[in-house]
Short mmCIF file of C-alpha atoms in Angstrom, two decimals:
data_model
loop_
_atom_site.label_atom_id
_atom_site.label_comp_id
_atom_site.label_asym_id
_atom_site.label_seq_id
_atom_site.Cartn_x
_atom_site.Cartn_y
_atom_site.Cartn_z
CA ALA A 1 -7.77 9.56 17.52
CA GLN A 2 -4.41 8.29 18.65
CA TYR A 3 -1.80 7.12 16.15
CA GLN A 4 1.74 5.81 16.34
CA LEU A 5 3.50 5.36 13.02
CA GLU A 6 6.67 3.42 12.38
CA MET A 7 7.99 3.47 8.83
CA ARG A 8 11.06 1.85 7.37
CA THR A 9 12.27 0.98 3.90
CA ILE A 10 13.33 -2.65 3.43
CA GLU A 11 13.02 -3.47 -0.28
CA LEU A 12 12.13 -1.50 -3.39
CA PHE A 13 8.99 -0.32 -1.62
CA SER A 14 8.06 -1.48 1.84
CA LEU A 15 5.85 0.15 4.44
CA TYR A 16 5.25 -0.86 8.05
CA VAL A 17 2.66 1.01 10.12
CA LYS A 18 1.66 0.31 13.70
CA PHE A 19 -1.39 2.14 15.04
CA LYS A 20 -4.28 2.17 17.48
CA THR A 21 -7.32 4.39 17.28
CA ILE A 22 -11.02 4.72 18.05
CA ALA A 23 -11.64 6.87 14.96
CA SER A 24 -13.56 4.95 12.31
CA SER A 25 -12.05 6.83 9.35
CA GLY A 26 -8.80 8.68 8.71
CA ILE A 27 -5.48 8.71 6.88
CA LEU A 28 -2.77 6.57 8.48
CA PHE A 29 -0.09 7.32 5.86
CA ALA A 30 -0.02 9.33 2.64
CA LEU A 31 2.72 10.05 0.13
CA VAL A 32 1.67 12.94 -2.10
CA SER A 33 3.45 14.25 -5.22
CA ASN A 34 4.92 17.72 -4.85
CA SER A 35 3.49 18.99 -8.14
CA SER A 36 -0.16 19.93 -8.54
CA THR A 37 -2.43 18.67 -11.31
CA THR A 38 -4.24 20.92 -13.80
CA THR A 39 -7.12 21.22 -11.34
CA GLY A 40 -4.77 22.45 -8.59
CA THR A 41 -5.04 19.30 -6.48
CA TYR A 42 -2.13 17.08 -5.48
CA GLU A 43 -1.89 13.49 -6.64
CA ILE A 44 -1.78 10.83 -3.92
CA VAL A 45 0.97 8.36 -4.85
CA VAL A 46 0.51 5.94 -1.91
CA SER A 47 -1.96 5.99 0.95
CA LEU A 48 -3.05 3.78 3.81
CA GLU A 49 -6.45 4.75 5.15
CA LEU A 50 -9.02 3.59 7.66
CA ILE A 51 -12.54 3.71 6.18
CA ARG A 52 -15.39 2.71 8.53
CA GLY A 53 -12.91 0.66 10.56
CA LYS A 54 -11.48 -1.19 7.52
CA ILE A 55 -8.01 -0.77 6.00
CA ARG A 56 -7.80 0.61 2.46
CA TYR A 57 -4.49 0.77 0.59
CA ARG A 58 -3.99 2.84 -2.56
CA PHE A 59 -0.94 2.68 -4.83
CA GLY A 60 -1.35 4.91 -7.89
CA GLN A 61 -4.64 3.97 -9.54
CA THR A 62 -4.97 0.65 -7.66
CA THR A 63 -7.11 0.39 -4.51
CA VAL A 64 -7.07 -2.67 -2.25
CA ILE A 65 -9.20 -3.43 0.80
CA ALA A 66 -7.08 -5.49 3.21
CA PRO A 67 -8.43 -9.08 3.35
CA GLU A 68 -7.95 -9.32 7.13
CA SER A 69 -10.28 -6.39 7.72
CA THR A 70 -13.08 -7.48 5.36
CA ARG A 71 -14.73 -9.86 7.80
CA LYS A 72 -18.05 -8.39 8.88
CA LYS A 73 -17.34 -7.71 12.56
CA ARG A 74 -13.55 -7.24 12.32
CA VAL A 75 -12.68 -3.54 12.61
CA MET A 76 -9.36 -1.83 13.25
CA ASN A 77 -10.68 1.08 15.34
CA ASP A 78 -10.96 -0.92 18.58
CA LEU A 79 -8.19 0.94 20.50
CA LYS A 80 -5.92 -2.11 20.17
CA TRP A 81 -2.52 -2.06 18.45
CA HIS A 82 -2.56 -3.23 14.82
CA ALA A 83 0.41 -3.62 12.49
CA ILE A 84 0.19 -3.36 8.71
CA SER A 85 3.06 -4.44 6.45
CA ILE A 86 3.01 -3.76 2.70
CA ARG A 87 5.65 -4.77 0.14
CA GLU A 88 5.51 -3.86 -3.56
#
């Protein structure tokens, strides 16, 4: 897989990621808490993932599949540059 990440803070929370890959699944960005839970695992605060070629965004307990990538044949692992912008 080949990734290029560009991140910048604009508002209270804003994330901009630019990437290209042929991998169908992987983590594009993850912000993890620095304290472990009772089970010894770390809590993911924010993540942007590629799952079977589709973008998945998680913020706390909320998970969102990006509407642009939900069309049947539209995948993001086509070795073309894609840009994702998220504002909370």
